[in-house]
């Protein structure tokens, strides 16, 4: 049974144990203990003491950054192991998880460098005798709650800027994928992070997650997950009047104009929806193709999609692994059946894959559906699987309205050789990230956020640490004249 990291100590949690399985064949990876409500309380009390400890509070940015740089080096040393572990935990192909670990290393180094160079502001003087400056202070105990689809990236993206800001972090990973979070705890411990500043509390959202976010000492909720959970957490935060960063679901449109470079666009669209088996918040799941090139484009898209290598996640050339679980596979398949019932035509996939040993895991074929309008339920709801709906368009005004016709606003893709059209369309699309002639590119230096029901707040960026800090403005009087207001006239 795996121990968990509570208040700086490796212990068996007092909750009901859980298991991690490899979605490619359902062999067991580990049995993991989970936190109880008492464990949550112990971790949060220790976190509160740890971030208030003068040794941490008064440590220089360079001293905190040194711990982060050390953690980055340890991540790098353990890169192969961590990539394999994430593959075992959620079935993502090894090529992809290796990329995610690289991104986690780069994120940690980038944030450490930002911390070293983060200066406070000296504001312009408005009163001659008073000097004003603004400092940034930690918020306190931060709850970091993450989903199962890219644990290492989403966890590092929260832990590192929160620690850089001088806070303590309570990390609650998804129940299905806790192994990376526990390794991260070991890495930060080895890097010299003082005890209590990071706890990893495994377990169910409805038990452990609820206990964490409701705890009075938790002062920020940094959450990545579904829109429904995000809305619930926004209510919890509103009651406590604490801040949130909510990175939620998506149903992102991709637009291919008639003048697009077809070869580039076909590859980009396929990567945008089918990498991660479509289990990505930014998956480009609604595709609008100009009528003039629709047949040619669809033909190329279907041919290439049928050649995607779906199989053993540990094989280096695998492009798509299994879905996370049988219940998720059923949900994806239900959506495909719903699309058919709504009049959709399946041009590729549309079924689970059982051949070549894939009957042991939750494999689903990359699926392309045509014949539906944007109003169809499968175009309005997030499927979070390898399902693409392709729709033709001719009128560009109507197209923008259709692309924006969604409760979500996470990302969008545009394929055209006309940069004026690309930029004017980008301005009109309601989404936090727009990719032009590319898709699913990320940079820790570039802020990431969702519009509409895709989220509130942002992550990343050079000043991302400040999202985990609060300001304090100090007015320093340089004059020694008593305030004339008090003088008797
Ligand atoms: P989920 O909302 O079910 O769970 C996410 C996390 O929240 C898990 O750790 C879960 O245990 C916890 N949780 C659930 N209920 C809770 C509660 N009541 N209180 C506290 N914590 C609770 O989401 P999921 O199914 O794990 O992930 C898939 C979703 O995540 C998709 O909608 C996807 O689009 C979204 N996502 C968004 C981004 C982004 O950056 N916008 C990135 C990845 C995934």
XYZ file of C-alpha atoms and ligand atoms in Angstrom:
533
model
C 0.000 0.000 0.000
C 1.421 3.370 -0.987
C 1.824 5.994 1.703
C 0.822 9.577 1.055
C 2.548 12.840 1.963
C 0.713 14.553 4.816
C 2.229 17.574 6.527
C 5.777 16.630 5.573
C 5.492 12.959 6.569
C 4.943 9.809 4.548
C 1.993 8.027 6.166
C -0.862 5.695 5.405
C -3.888 7.947 4.941
C -6.879 7.119 7.109
C -9.347 7.115 4.176
C -10.545 4.125 2.134
C -7.654 2.917 -0.101
C -7.886 3.257 -3.877
C -6.146 1.540 -6.801
C -4.350 2.791 -9.884
C -4.789 0.705 -13.032
C -3.097 0.719 -16.428
C -5.928 1.499 -18.889
C -4.181 -0.533 -21.622
C -4.818 -3.868 -19.877
C -6.184 -3.027 -16.420
C -3.237 -4.547 -14.614
C -2.822 -2.925 -11.206
C -0.133 -0.247 -10.858
C -0.496 0.326 -7.150
C -2.795 0.349 -4.190
C -2.773 3.798 -2.659
C -3.972 4.965 0.702
C -6.208 8.051 0.693
C -6.667 10.934 3.073
C -9.418 11.136 5.667
C -11.037 14.385 6.756
C -8.739 14.327 9.823
C -5.720 13.982 7.513
C -6.963 17.005 5.564
C -7.152 19.010 8.767
C -3.662 17.908 9.879
C -2.182 18.834 6.486
C -3.837 22.247 6.389
C -2.844 23.161 9.971
C 0.742 22.202 9.152
C 0.558 24.173 5.888
C -0.653 27.272 7.725
C 2.221 27.014 10.220
C 4.718 26.329 7.436
C 3.964 29.348 5.248
C 3.879 31.634 8.313
C 7.212 30.287 9.606
C 9.633 33.245 9.471
C 12.336 30.977 8.046
C 10.170 30.538 4.903
C 8.374 33.909 4.971
C 11.610 35.866 5.205
C 13.601 33.672 2.843
C 14.916 35.557 -0.174
C 13.427 34.958 -3.614
C 16.793 33.510 -4.628
C 16.588 31.000 -1.755
C 13.096 29.855 -2.766
C 14.202 29.760 -6.399
C 17.169 27.538 -5.446
C 14.714 24.890 -4.178
C 12.712 25.140 -7.383
C 15.829 24.816 -9.562
C 16.829 21.749 -7.559
C 13.349 20.275 -8.061
C 13.692 20.922 -11.812
C 17.021 19.063 -11.849
C 15.447 16.122 -10.016
C 12.536 16.090 -12.476
C 15.100 15.937 -15.264
C 17.054 13.107 -13.604
C 13.814 11.116 -13.235
C 12.416 12.047 -16.634
C 12.188 8.546 -18.111
C 10.709 7.120 -14.929
C 8.116 9.909 -14.624
C 7.034 9.639 -18.265
C 6.566 5.863 -17.865
C 4.679 6.356 -14.622
C 2.245 8.800 -16.179
C 1.752 6.437 -19.124
C 0.930 3.624 -16.687
C -1.433 5.845 -14.724
C -3.564 7.260 -17.551
C -2.563 5.357 -20.704
C -1.169 8.321 -22.645
C 1.471 7.306 -25.219
C 5.041 7.505 -23.999
C 5.986 10.049 -26.695
C 3.350 12.374 -25.264
C 4.138 11.861 -21.574
C 7.845 12.442 -22.287
C 6.844 15.804 -23.771
C 4.748 16.582 -20.695
C 7.634 15.851 -18.336
C 9.896 18.097 -20.438
C 7.291 20.810 -20.163
C 7.104 20.350 -16.359
C 10.903 20.725 -16.110
C 10.843 23.878 -18.264
C 7.912 25.314 -16.277
C 9.747 24.831 -12.994
C 12.923 26.502 -14.296
C 10.969 29.354 -15.889
C 9.024 30.125 -12.706
C 12.212 29.928 -10.623
C 13.836 32.450 -12.982
C 10.769 34.711 -12.840
C 10.911 34.606 -9.063
C 14.541 35.717 -9.061
C 13.702 38.676 -11.281
C 10.286 39.630 -9.856
C 10.449 43.229 -8.662
C 7.847 45.195 -6.747
C 6.515 48.481 -8.060
C 7.539 51.964 -6.976
C 4.584 54.050 -8.121
C 4.861 57.612 -9.456
C 4.581 60.114 -6.654
C 1.158 61.845 -6.507
C 1.877 63.653 -3.260
C 5.242 65.321 -3.120
C 6.044 64.287 0.422
C 4.832 60.712 0.207
C 6.596 57.800 -1.421
C 4.321 54.913 -2.436
C 5.288 51.384 -3.214
C 3.490 48.116 -3.619
C 4.721 44.795 -2.327
C 3.388 41.320 -2.984
C 2.664 38.894 -0.172
C 1.640 35.238 -0.042
C -2.062 34.412 0.131
C -1.605 31.499 2.556
C -2.766 27.936 2.030
C -3.624 27.163 -1.611
C -5.759 24.193 -2.666
C -4.542 22.754 -5.992
C -7.051 20.310 -7.478
C -6.242 18.550 -10.732
C -7.824 16.204 -13.335
C -6.521 12.920 -14.705
C -5.654 13.842 -18.275
C -2.234 15.549 -17.895
C -1.327 15.298 -14.199
C 2.329 16.240 -14.398
C 1.709 19.385 -16.423
C -1.343 20.616 -14.501
C 0.193 19.845 -11.111
C 3.540 21.537 -11.712
C 1.726 24.498 -13.262
C -0.016 25.080 -9.920
C 2.480 23.919 -7.280
C 5.494 25.845 -8.574
C 4.047 29.388 -8.892
C 2.133 28.933 -5.616
C 5.322 27.959 -3.737
C 7.246 30.712 -5.528
C 4.688 33.152 -4.126
C 5.545 31.994 -0.593
C 2.365 29.942 -0.086
C 1.791 26.398 1.123
C 0.037 23.956 -1.231
C -2.435 21.167 -0.599
C -2.481 19.104 -3.799
C -5.497 16.865 -4.461
C -4.868 14.825 -7.625
C -7.608 12.988 -9.520
C -8.468 9.668 -7.912
C -7.495 7.678 -11.025
C -4.054 9.299 -11.352
C -2.400 9.967 -8.006
C 1.003 8.420 -8.690
C 2.664 11.447 -10.292
C 1.510 13.754 -7.491
C 3.136 11.464 -4.916
C 6.393 11.430 -6.912
C 6.278 15.222 -7.049
C 5.969 15.316 -3.260
C 9.100 13.143 -2.991
C 10.952 15.379 -5.453
C 10.131 18.611 -3.604
C 11.044 16.970 -0.292
C 14.426 15.914 -1.744
C 14.894 19.414 -3.169
C 14.749 20.781 0.378
C 11.251 22.248 0.548
C 10.486 22.765 4.258
C 8.009 20.265 5.728
C 4.330 21.199 5.594
C 4.590 23.467 2.542
C 3.355 20.688 0.262
C 0.953 17.883 1.114
C -0.510 15.443 -1.391
C -3.949 14.294 -0.305
C -5.281 11.509 -2.485
C -8.926 10.503 -2.567
C -12.329 11.357 -3.914
C -13.315 14.888 -4.836
C -16.598 14.483 -3.010
C -14.795 13.646 0.262
C -11.196 14.867 0.290
C -11.697 17.687 -2.243
C -14.745 18.981 -0.380
C -12.945 18.878 2.986
C -10.000 20.829 1.556
C -11.936 23.609 -0.155
C -14.305 24.138 2.776
C -11.468 24.379 5.313
C -11.411 27.929 6.713
C -7.624 28.223 6.351
C -7.673 27.555 2.591
C -7.421 30.960 0.943
C -7.288 30.131 -2.790
C -8.674 27.355 -4.958
C -6.655 26.631 -8.062
C -8.699 24.077 -9.968
C -8.461 22.340 -13.320
C -11.328 20.056 -14.271
C -14.888 19.988 -15.500
C -17.127 23.030 -15.744
C -19.715 21.511 -13.401
C -17.161 20.954 -10.596
C -15.672 24.386 -11.322
C -19.049 26.083 -10.883
C -19.552 24.283 -7.583
C -16.116 25.375 -6.353
C -16.858 28.962 -7.411
C -19.846 28.875 -5.038
C -17.695 27.511 -2.218
C -15.127 30.255 -2.864
C -17.826 32.942 -2.992
C -19.132 31.887 0.422
C -15.635 32.117 1.885
C -14.782 35.209 -0.202
C -11.536 33.683 -1.435
C -9.985 33.778 -4.898
C -10.047 31.079 -7.560
C -8.336 30.075 -10.776
C -10.716 27.773 -12.631
C -9.461 26.050 -15.807
C -12.492 24.201 -17.143
C -13.961 22.348 -20.111
C -14.041 23.184 -23.814
C -15.620 22.472 -27.178
C -13.148 24.241 -29.380
C -13.840 25.158 -33.010
C -11.279 24.883 -35.798
C -11.864 26.830 -39.010
C -10.284 25.901 -42.339
C -10.650 28.661 -44.938
C -10.599 27.918 -48.670
C -7.068 29.299 -49.088
C -5.538 27.153 -46.300
C -2.449 25.052 -46.895
C -4.368 21.768 -47.008
C -1.510 19.449 -46.022
C -0.688 21.560 -42.986
C -4.330 21.973 -42.001
C -5.166 18.257 -42.294
C -2.246 17.299 -40.054
C -2.993 20.120 -37.634
C -6.675 19.226 -37.320
C -5.863 15.536 -36.742
C -3.291 16.364 -34.079
C -5.658 18.900 -32.505
C -8.441 16.395 -31.910
C -6.874 12.927 -31.779
C -3.654 13.416 -29.778
C -4.290 12.415 -26.139
C -7.157 10.335 -27.623
C -9.155 13.560 -27.565
C -8.929 13.661 -23.765
C -7.752 17.259 -23.802
C -9.628 20.354 -22.674
C -8.406 22.201 -25.794
C -9.228 19.369 -28.244
C -10.430 20.886 -31.534
C -13.671 18.911 -31.635
C -15.802 21.078 -33.970
C -14.371 21.534 -37.457
C -15.712 24.087 -39.952
C -14.339 23.663 -43.505
C -15.050 26.040 -46.389
C -17.494 24.562 -48.893
C -15.026 25.018 -51.792
C -12.509 22.591 -50.350
C -14.845 20.522 -48.157
C -14.855 17.253 -50.184
C -11.132 17.258 -50.873
C -10.347 18.148 -47.264
C -12.677 15.559 -45.741
C -11.263 12.893 -48.024
C -7.683 13.592 -46.897
C -8.772 13.871 -43.269
C -10.551 10.518 -43.247
C -7.662 8.741 -45.043
C -5.052 10.001 -42.589
C -7.266 9.397 -39.551
C -7.656 5.759 -40.523
C -3.849 5.410 -40.445
C -3.418 6.666 -36.882
C -1.581 4.087 -34.772
C -3.832 3.248 -31.829
C -2.301 0.790 -29.408
C 0.345 0.020 -26.816
C 1.044 3.326 -25.019
C 4.564 2.163 -24.165
C 5.555 1.676 -27.835
C 7.451 4.724 -29.134
C 5.487 5.069 -32.396
C 1.994 4.836 -30.832
C -0.071 7.948 -31.529
C -3.220 7.170 -29.536
C -3.492 5.092 -26.371
C -6.608 3.829 -24.609
C -9.218 6.004 -22.925
C -8.847 6.445 -19.166
C -11.563 3.963 -18.130
C -14.382 1.704 -19.257
C -16.973 4.157 -17.981
C -15.384 6.964 -19.993
C -15.308 4.738 -23.090
C -19.009 4.071 -22.619
C -19.713 7.784 -22.344
C -17.775 8.459 -25.599
C -19.582 5.616 -27.372
C -22.947 6.914 -26.118
C -22.156 10.290 -27.701
C -21.330 8.610 -31.020
C -24.630 6.733 -30.892
C -26.408 9.981 -30.063
C -24.753 11.598 -33.108
C -26.026 8.763 -35.301
C -29.516 9.137 -33.846
C -29.360 12.867 -34.641
C -28.627 12.026 -38.308
C -24.828 12.030 -38.206
C -22.806 9.903 -40.615
C -19.727 8.120 -39.270
C -16.897 8.600 -41.801
C -14.173 6.974 -39.685
C -14.091 5.007 -36.431
C -17.249 5.082 -34.342
C -16.413 1.917 -32.417
C -14.202 0.475 -29.744
C -11.091 -1.369 -30.939
C -10.629 -4.990 -29.891
C -8.104 -6.472 -32.336
C -4.341 -6.973 -31.784
C -4.558 -7.297 -28.008
C -6.623 -4.146 -27.615
C -9.521 -6.109 -26.112
C -7.648 -5.870 -22.787
C -7.952 -2.075 -22.640
C -10.355 0.807 -23.282
C -9.390 1.613 -26.872
C -11.674 3.717 -29.064
C -11.116 4.429 -32.758
C -10.500 8.014 -33.885
C -13.943 9.036 -35.087
C -15.108 11.524 -37.710
C -18.782 12.443 -38.038
C -20.460 14.553 -40.729
C -24.029 15.545 -41.540
C -24.731 17.425 -38.310
C -25.206 21.087 -37.554
C -23.538 23.003 -34.746
C -26.814 22.801 -32.789
C -26.464 19.003 -32.442
C -25.923 17.840 -28.875
C -22.519 16.339 -29.781
C -21.423 19.784 -30.977
C -22.604 21.514 -27.839
C -21.394 19.125 -25.121
C -17.821 18.230 -24.267
C -17.194 14.566 -25.170
C -13.535 14.546 -24.012
C -12.736 11.744 -26.434
C -11.549 11.117 -30.009
C -14.662 12.398 -31.781
C -14.574 15.122 -34.445
C -17.660 16.626 -36.092
C -16.979 18.202 -39.509
C -19.292 20.873 -40.918
C -19.115 22.859 -44.185
C -19.489 26.650 -44.290
C -19.732 29.255 -47.022
C -20.743 32.509 -45.337
C -17.963 33.881 -43.142
C -20.269 36.038 -40.992
C -22.454 33.062 -40.170
C -19.335 30.981 -39.545
C -18.046 33.228 -36.751
C -21.485 33.171 -35.105
C -21.579 29.360 -35.332
C -18.046 28.971 -33.981
C -18.989 31.226 -31.041
C -22.268 29.419 -30.484
C -21.072 27.423 -27.473
C -21.163 27.806 -23.714
C -17.398 27.220 -23.822
C -14.601 29.545 -24.887
C -11.326 27.778 -24.282
C -9.484 27.639 -27.615
C -9.901 27.883 -31.391
C -7.880 27.112 -34.504
C -7.709 29.031 -37.793
C -6.121 27.758 -40.999
C -5.600 30.302 -43.792
C -2.735 31.822 -45.775
C -4.354 35.254 -45.494
C -2.940 36.836 -42.333
C -5.447 39.732 -42.363
C -8.339 37.303 -42.362
C -6.598 35.208 -39.701
C -6.171 38.144 -37.353
C -9.621 39.649 -37.853
C -11.183 36.222 -37.268
C -8.980 35.656 -34.198
C -10.239 38.927 -32.710
C -13.861 37.891 -33.222
C -13.608 34.376 -31.774
C -14.619 34.065 -28.132
C -11.810 31.959 -26.696
C -8.821 32.331 -24.393
C -6.311 30.867 -26.852
C -6.327 31.113 -30.659
C -3.931 29.117 -32.811
C -3.294 30.294 -36.375
C -1.868 27.677 -38.738
C -0.934 25.522 -35.783
C -2.759 23.869 -32.885
C -2.147 22.759 -29.294
C 1.070 24.743 -28.934
C 1.848 25.902 -25.418
C 4.335 28.129 -23.713
C 4.714 28.730 -19.996
C 5.503 32.353 -20.889
C 2.049 32.829 -22.466
C -0.983 33.203 -20.194
C -3.653 30.499 -20.509
C -7.287 31.135 -19.630
C -10.797 30.182 -20.603
C -13.547 32.584 -21.618
C -17.240 31.979 -20.879
C -17.845 28.644 -19.096
C -14.283 27.500 -19.817
C -12.963 29.266 -16.783
C -12.164 32.211 -14.597
C -8.683 33.563 -13.897
C -5.511 32.551 -15.688
C -2.377 30.470 -15.318
C 1.184 30.816 -16.646
C 2.925 33.935 -17.943
C 5.956 35.825 -16.640
C 3.843 37.390 -13.890
C 1.905 34.167 -13.120
C 3.415 34.044 -9.610
C 1.441 37.199 -8.789
C -1.794 35.237 -9.267
C -0.772 33.454 -6.065
C -0.007 36.652 -4.142
C -1.871 39.636 -2.769
C -0.744 43.226 -2.911
C 0.147 45.474 -0.033
C 0.624 49.175 -0.800
C 2.788 51.175 1.539
C 2.701 54.989 1.818
C 5.857 56.434 3.347
C 5.722 60.060 4.463
C 8.981 61.924 3.858
C 7.799 65.144 5.527
C 7.939 65.922 9.248
C 5.121 68.519 9.390
C 2.165 67.478 11.596
C -1.109 67.031 9.743
C -2.684 70.547 9.606
C -6.225 69.053 9.855
C -5.702 68.623 13.591
C -4.493 72.123 14.226
C -7.009 74.348 16.072
C -7.818 77.305 13.796
P -13.610 16.621 -12.570
O -14.172 17.989 -12.427
O -14.521 15.481 -12.406
O -12.434 16.387 -11.499
C -11.304 17.236 -11.431
C -10.744 17.184 -10.017
O -11.707 17.750 -9.123
C -10.461 15.775 -9.492
O -9.302 15.792 -8.705
C -11.686 15.491 -8.639
O -11.469 14.527 -7.643
C -11.940 16.863 -8.037
N -13.316 17.082 -7.565
C -14.450 16.558 -8.071
N -15.520 16.971 -7.343
C -15.036 17.780 -6.359
C -15.634 18.509 -5.294
N -16.944 18.476 -5.077
N -14.845 19.249 -4.495
C -13.505 19.299 -4.702
N -12.873 18.607 -5.684
C -13.628 17.864 -6.503
O -12.869 16.588 -13.977
P -12.144 15.334 -14.680
O -13.162 14.435 -15.260
O -11.121 14.766 -13.755
O -11.352 16.078 -15.858
C -11.867 16.315 -17.115
C -12.293 17.768 -17.247
O -11.194 18.637 -16.992
C -12.768 18.105 -18.651
O -13.935 18.881 -18.578
C -11.620 18.933 -19.212
O -11.985 19.823 -20.241
C -11.142 19.652 -17.993
N -9.766 20.131 -18.161
C -9.561 21.480 -18.295
C -8.280 21.961 -18.510
C -8.028 23.446 -18.668
O -6.877 23.859 -18.526
N -9.034 24.255 -18.972
C -7.199 21.068 -18.578
C -7.441 19.705 -18.427
C -8.738 19.243 -18.215
